[in-house]
Short mmCIF file of C-alpha atoms in Angstrom, two decimals:
data_model
loop_
_atom_site.label_atom_id
_atom_site.label_comp_id
_atom_site.label_asym_id
_atom_site.label_seq_id
_atom_site.Cartn_x
_atom_site.Cartn_y
_atom_site.Cartn_z
CA GLY J 1 120.97 94.68 68.08
CA SER J 2 118.58 93.54 70.44
CA ALA J 3 118.69 89.94 72.07
CA THR J 4 117.39 87.17 69.95
CA TYR J 5 115.64 83.82 72.03
CA LYS J 6 114.11 80.52 71.16
CA TYR J 7 112.26 78.73 73.34
CA TYR J 8 110.85 75.92 75.02
CA SER J 9 106.94 75.32 76.31
CA PHE J 10 105.38 72.06 78.23
CA THR J 11 101.82 72.08 79.80
CA GLY J 12 102.79 68.07 80.09
CA ASN J 13 105.78 65.73 80.47
CA GLY J 14 108.50 65.73 79.02
CA SER J 15 112.23 65.78 78.74
CA LEU J 16 114.80 69.37 77.20
CA ASP J 17 118.23 67.84 75.87
CA VAL J 18 121.30 70.23 77.16
CA THR J 19 123.58 69.87 73.92
CA ARG J 20 126.24 72.19 76.32
CA ALA J 21 125.87 73.69 79.53
CA GLY J 22 125.29 77.49 80.74
CA PHE J 23 122.78 79.66 80.78
CA ALA J 24 119.16 79.42 79.76
CA ASP J 25 116.06 81.44 81.16
CA VAL J 26 113.94 79.24 83.65
CA LEU J 27 109.90 79.75 84.50
CA VAL J 28 108.56 76.95 86.64
CA VAL J 29 104.80 76.99 87.92
CA ALA J 30 103.37 74.43 89.41
CA GLY J 31 99.49 72.88 89.85
CA GLY J 32 97.58 75.16 91.66
CA GLY J 33 95.73 74.63 95.03
CA GLY J 34 91.89 73.04 94.73
CA GLY J 35 88.75 75.57 96.34
CA ASN J 36 86.81 74.67 98.97
CA ASN J 37 84.83 77.80 100.65
CA ALA J 38 87.54 79.24 99.97
CA GLY J 39 90.10 79.89 97.13
CA GLY J 40 92.29 77.77 96.22
CA GLY J 41 96.03 78.92 96.34
CA ALA J 42 98.33 79.36 93.03
CA GLY J 43 100.88 76.42 92.24
CA GLY J 44 104.40 77.95 93.13
CA VAL J 45 105.89 80.28 89.98
CA LEU J 46 109.52 80.13 90.07
CA VAL J 47 111.28 82.65 87.85
CA GLN J 48 115.10 81.85 87.35
CA THR J 49 117.05 83.98 84.33
CA ASP J 50 120.40 82.80 83.98
CA ALA J 51 119.65 79.44 85.45
CA TYR J 52 122.54 76.74 85.16
CA LEU J 53 121.24 73.87 82.83
CA PRO J 54 124.12 71.13 82.72
CA ALA J 55 124.77 68.96 79.11
CA GLY J 56 122.08 66.07 78.97
CA THR J 57 119.12 65.63 79.47
CA GLN J 58 116.91 67.85 81.56
CA SER J 59 113.87 65.88 83.59
CA ILE J 60 110.50 68.27 82.61
CA VAL J 61 107.48 67.54 84.99
CA VAL J 62 104.20 69.74 85.17
CA GLY J 63 102.55 69.69 88.32
CA SER J 64 98.65 69.33 87.79
CA GLY J 65 96.08 70.63 89.61
CA GLY J 66 94.51 69.87 92.48
CA ALA J 67 91.21 68.66 93.43
CA GLY J 68 88.30 70.95 94.55
CA SER J 69 86.68 69.49 97.60
CA THR J 70 83.62 67.94 98.26
CA ILE J 71 81.41 69.51 100.41
CA THR J 72 78.87 67.71 102.18
CA ALA J 73 76.65 68.78 105.43
CA SER J 74 78.80 66.83 106.97
CA LEU J 75 81.99 66.58 106.36
CA SER J 76 83.54 69.54 104.18
CA PRO J 77 88.12 68.72 104.31
CA ALA J 78 90.12 71.59 102.54
CA GLY J 79 90.88 71.21 99.00
CA LYS J 80 93.40 69.03 97.44
CA PRO J 81 97.11 70.44 97.32
CA GLY J 82 98.25 71.56 92.79
CA SER J 83 101.66 68.51 92.11
CA PRO J 84 105.10 70.36 91.70
CA SER J 85 106.28 71.32 88.55
CA ARG J 86 110.64 70.98 88.11
CA CYS J 87 112.84 71.89 85.27
CA GLY J 88 116.30 69.22 85.55
CA SER J 89 116.08 71.05 89.80
CA TYR J 90 114.41 73.26 89.07
CA TYR J 91 111.79 72.77 91.08
CA ALA J 92 108.32 74.74 92.08
CA ILE J 93 105.16 73.62 94.98
CA GLY J 94 102.10 72.95 94.32
CA GLY J 95 99.66 75.68 95.87
CA GLY J 96 97.92 74.80 99.09
CA GLY J 97 93.92 73.74 99.62
CA GLY J 98 91.55 76.39 100.27
CA GLY J 99 90.05 75.72 104.07
CA GLY J 100 86.28 74.53 104.06
CA GLN J 101 83.10 75.40 105.87
CA VAL J 102 82.32 72.27 108.67
CA GLN J 103 82.03 73.64 112.20
CA GLN J 104 85.09 71.73 113.18
CA ASP J 105 88.10 74.14 112.94
CA PHE J 106 90.57 72.07 111.81
CA THR J 107 88.92 71.42 108.33
CA ARG J 108 89.20 75.04 107.87
CA ASP J 109 92.19 76.01 108.38
CA GLY J 110 93.82 77.22 104.11
CA GLN J 111 96.84 74.73 103.33
CA ASN J 112 100.79 76.00 102.96
CA GLY J 113 101.87 75.12 99.16
CA GLY J 114 103.65 77.48 96.11
CA SER J 115 100.93 79.98 98.27
CA GLY J 116 98.17 79.64 100.77
CA GLY J 117 94.77 78.56 99.99
CA GLY J 118 92.63 80.29 101.79
CA GLU J 119 90.45 79.70 105.23
CA GLY J 120 87.32 78.55 105.31
CA TYR J 121 84.71 80.49 107.12
CA GLY J 122 85.04 80.79 110.88
CA ARG J 123 86.05 82.81 114.12
CA GLY J 124 88.39 81.02 116.09
CA THR J 125 91.47 79.68 114.14
CA ASN J 126 92.13 82.51 111.79
CA VAL J 127 94.44 80.14 110.38
CA ALA J 128 95.42 80.18 106.38
CA GLY J 129 97.04 78.97 103.88
CA THR J 130 100.97 80.21 103.48
CA GLY J 131 102.90 80.61 100.98
CA ILE J 132 106.85 79.90 100.07
CA SER J 133 109.08 83.06 99.36
CA GLY J 134 109.92 84.03 96.15
CA GLN J 135 107.28 81.30 94.43
CA GLY J 136 103.89 82.09 96.28
CA ASN J 137 102.46 84.77 99.18
CA ASN J 138 99.77 84.01 101.37
CA GLY J 139 96.22 83.10 101.81
CA GLY J 140 92.93 85.46 103.72
CA LEU J 141 91.15 84.59 106.39
CA GLY J 142 87.35 84.02 106.51
CA TYR J 143 84.48 85.22 108.19
CA SER J 144 81.56 84.45 109.49
CA ASP J 145 78.60 86.45 112.29
CA LEU J 146 77.53 83.34 112.90
CA SER J 147 73.66 84.43 111.63
CA THR J 148 74.04 86.45 108.95
CA TYR J 149 76.98 85.21 106.38
CA THR J 150 79.16 82.91 106.04
CA SER J 151 82.68 83.66 104.04
CA GLY J 152 86.11 82.45 102.55
CA GLY J 153 89.49 83.94 102.47
CA GLY J 154 90.46 84.74 99.15
CA GLY J 155 93.69 82.19 97.83
CA GLY J 156 97.41 83.65 97.72
CA GLY J 157 98.61 84.99 94.22
CA ALA J 158 102.38 84.37 92.83
CA GLY J 159 101.83 88.12 92.86
CA ALA J 160 99.63 89.12 95.84
CA VAL J 161 98.27 87.41 98.96
CA GLY J 162 94.77 86.78 99.28
CA ALA J 163 92.74 88.83 100.56
CA ALA J 164 90.77 88.65 103.72
CA VAL J 165 87.00 88.44 104.15
CA SER J 166 86.65 92.26 105.78
CA PRO J 167 83.66 91.65 109.02
CA ALA J 168 82.22 95.02 107.52
CA ASN J 169 81.35 93.41 105.15
CA GLY J 170 81.20 89.54 104.44
CA ASN J 171 81.97 88.97 100.78
CA GLY J 172 84.22 86.57 99.61
CA GLY J 173 88.21 87.19 99.84
CA ASP J 174 89.52 88.30 96.26
CA GLY J 175 92.49 85.78 94.81
CA GLY J 176 96.33 87.07 95.28
CA ALA J 177 97.06 88.81 91.64
CA GLY J 178 99.84 86.40 89.95
CA ILE J 179 102.94 87.51 87.38
CA ALA J 180 103.37 88.08 83.91
CA ASN J 181 106.16 86.70 82.34
CA SER J 182 107.17 87.59 78.87
CA PHE J 183 109.62 84.42 77.99
CA THR J 184 107.96 83.16 74.95
CA GLY J 185 107.43 86.92 73.75
CA SER J 186 104.01 87.83 74.77
CA SER J 187 103.46 88.46 78.67
CA VAL J 188 101.19 86.01 79.82
CA THR J 189 100.14 86.63 83.72
CA TYR J 190 100.69 83.16 85.91
CA GLY J 191 99.44 81.96 89.48
CA GLY J 192 96.43 83.80 89.95
CA GLY J 193 94.93 82.76 93.73
CA GLY J 194 90.90 81.17 93.63
CA GLY J 195 88.16 83.36 95.05
CA GLY J 196 86.58 82.63 97.88
CA ALA J 197 82.95 81.88 98.18
CA ALA J 198 79.49 84.11 100.18
CA VAL J 199 76.17 83.30 99.97
CA PRO J 200 74.08 84.63 97.52
CA ALA J 201 73.51 88.43 99.27
CA LYS J 202 76.48 89.50 98.61
CA THR J 203 79.91 89.57 96.81
CA GLN J 204 81.46 86.51 95.40
CA GLY J 205 85.57 86.47 95.24
CA ALA J 206 86.96 87.06 92.00
CA GLY J 207 89.33 84.90 90.69
CA GLY J 208 92.98 86.81 91.00
CA ALA J 209 94.68 87.74 87.45
CA GLY J 210 96.60 84.86 86.71
CA GLY J 211 94.15 82.04 86.37
CA GLY J 212 92.26 81.55 89.34
CA GLY J 213 88.35 80.31 89.15
CA ALA J 214 85.82 83.51 91.20
CA GLY J 215 84.13 82.20 93.95
CA VAL J 216 80.23 81.32 94.21
CA SER J 217 77.82 80.97 96.51
CA SER J 218 76.74 77.78 94.76
CA GLY J 219 76.53 75.68 91.92
CA THR J 220 78.17 74.59 89.30
CA SER J 221 81.85 75.93 90.23
CA ASN J 222 85.10 77.83 88.33
CA SER J 223 87.76 75.89 88.43
CA GLY J 224 91.36 77.20 87.63
CA THR J 225 92.57 78.24 84.43
CA ALA J 226 94.80 75.27 83.02
CA ASN J 227 98.70 76.12 82.25
CA THR J 228 98.96 79.11 84.19
CA GLY J 229 98.56 77.45 88.43
CA GLY J 230 95.26 79.71 89.40
CA GLY J 231 93.49 78.31 91.37
CA GLY J 232 90.13 76.78 92.55
CA GLY J 233 87.69 78.79 93.33
CA GLY J 234 84.87 78.64 96.43
CA ASN J 235 81.74 76.70 96.39
CA ASN J 236 79.27 78.29 99.74
CA SER J 237 77.16 75.64 99.33
CA THR J 238 76.87 71.80 100.23
CA ASN J 239 76.30 68.79 97.70
CA VAL J 240 78.66 70.60 95.11
CA THR J 241 82.13 70.13 94.66
CA ALA J 242 84.61 73.21 94.17
CA GLY J 243 87.11 74.46 92.02
CA ASN J 244 90.08 72.55 90.47
CA GLY J 245 93.53 74.31 90.93
CA GLY J 246 94.59 74.76 87.99
CA SER J 247 97.67 72.78 85.75
CA GLY J 248 101.27 74.25 85.52
CA ILE J 249 104.28 74.37 82.86
CA VAL J 250 107.49 74.78 82.39
CA ILE J 251 108.89 77.56 80.14
CA VAL J 252 112.91 77.78 79.17
CA ARG J 253 114.12 80.74 77.02
CA VAL J 254 117.52 80.37 75.58
CA ARG J 255 118.96 83.29 74.10
CA VAL J 256 120.50 82.71 70.25
CA SER J 257 121.86 85.61 69.39
#
């Protein structure tokens, strides 16, 4: 007959008591990165089948999402990175923050992480965040024509890169898609990148499947969904706070028959 499994799901820190050393399937999702003008990168998603767990107490850490950047007319730092998650010796790296929108090149850069943050609008730096191989993907580049639009790139997702802004249309970059996992018996998608923001006349970047927050031109920002590792959505206004990254999760699946 078919195999029977038991699973343990952690949405916060804890521990797993392993009475006998053996193998299990482990999903570790880190916290997503916060947004700015660009979308935050998704938290790293580590899927390890037949992971060896030694006997004893295994430490479980579930990473929080990174804070979205508070954007003013003179200051626009990149979003904060997500925090890492772990199950024993298996780690996932937090998502990179989305890049900013002030006329200072270094603030535009997307930050590196499990998945990389998108680049804030700009012409000249062309630096999106880099993802970790096996856990995530790179963010997308932002763009501005310096007159009618200023648009941020999408944050990278666990399953796909964040979309770059097309100079042809100036729409915000979509967040990269996450990946589906069924260790609980139901398919859930984790690790979507945050969408990049654009001016009101343009289309905002969509959040990536798997909890990524969508970009907005102004007003209330969209945060990544809790316990998915989704990246925070971008915001194209000032005197606002961009979307926060979503917290992570740890799931351990053990075959019982």
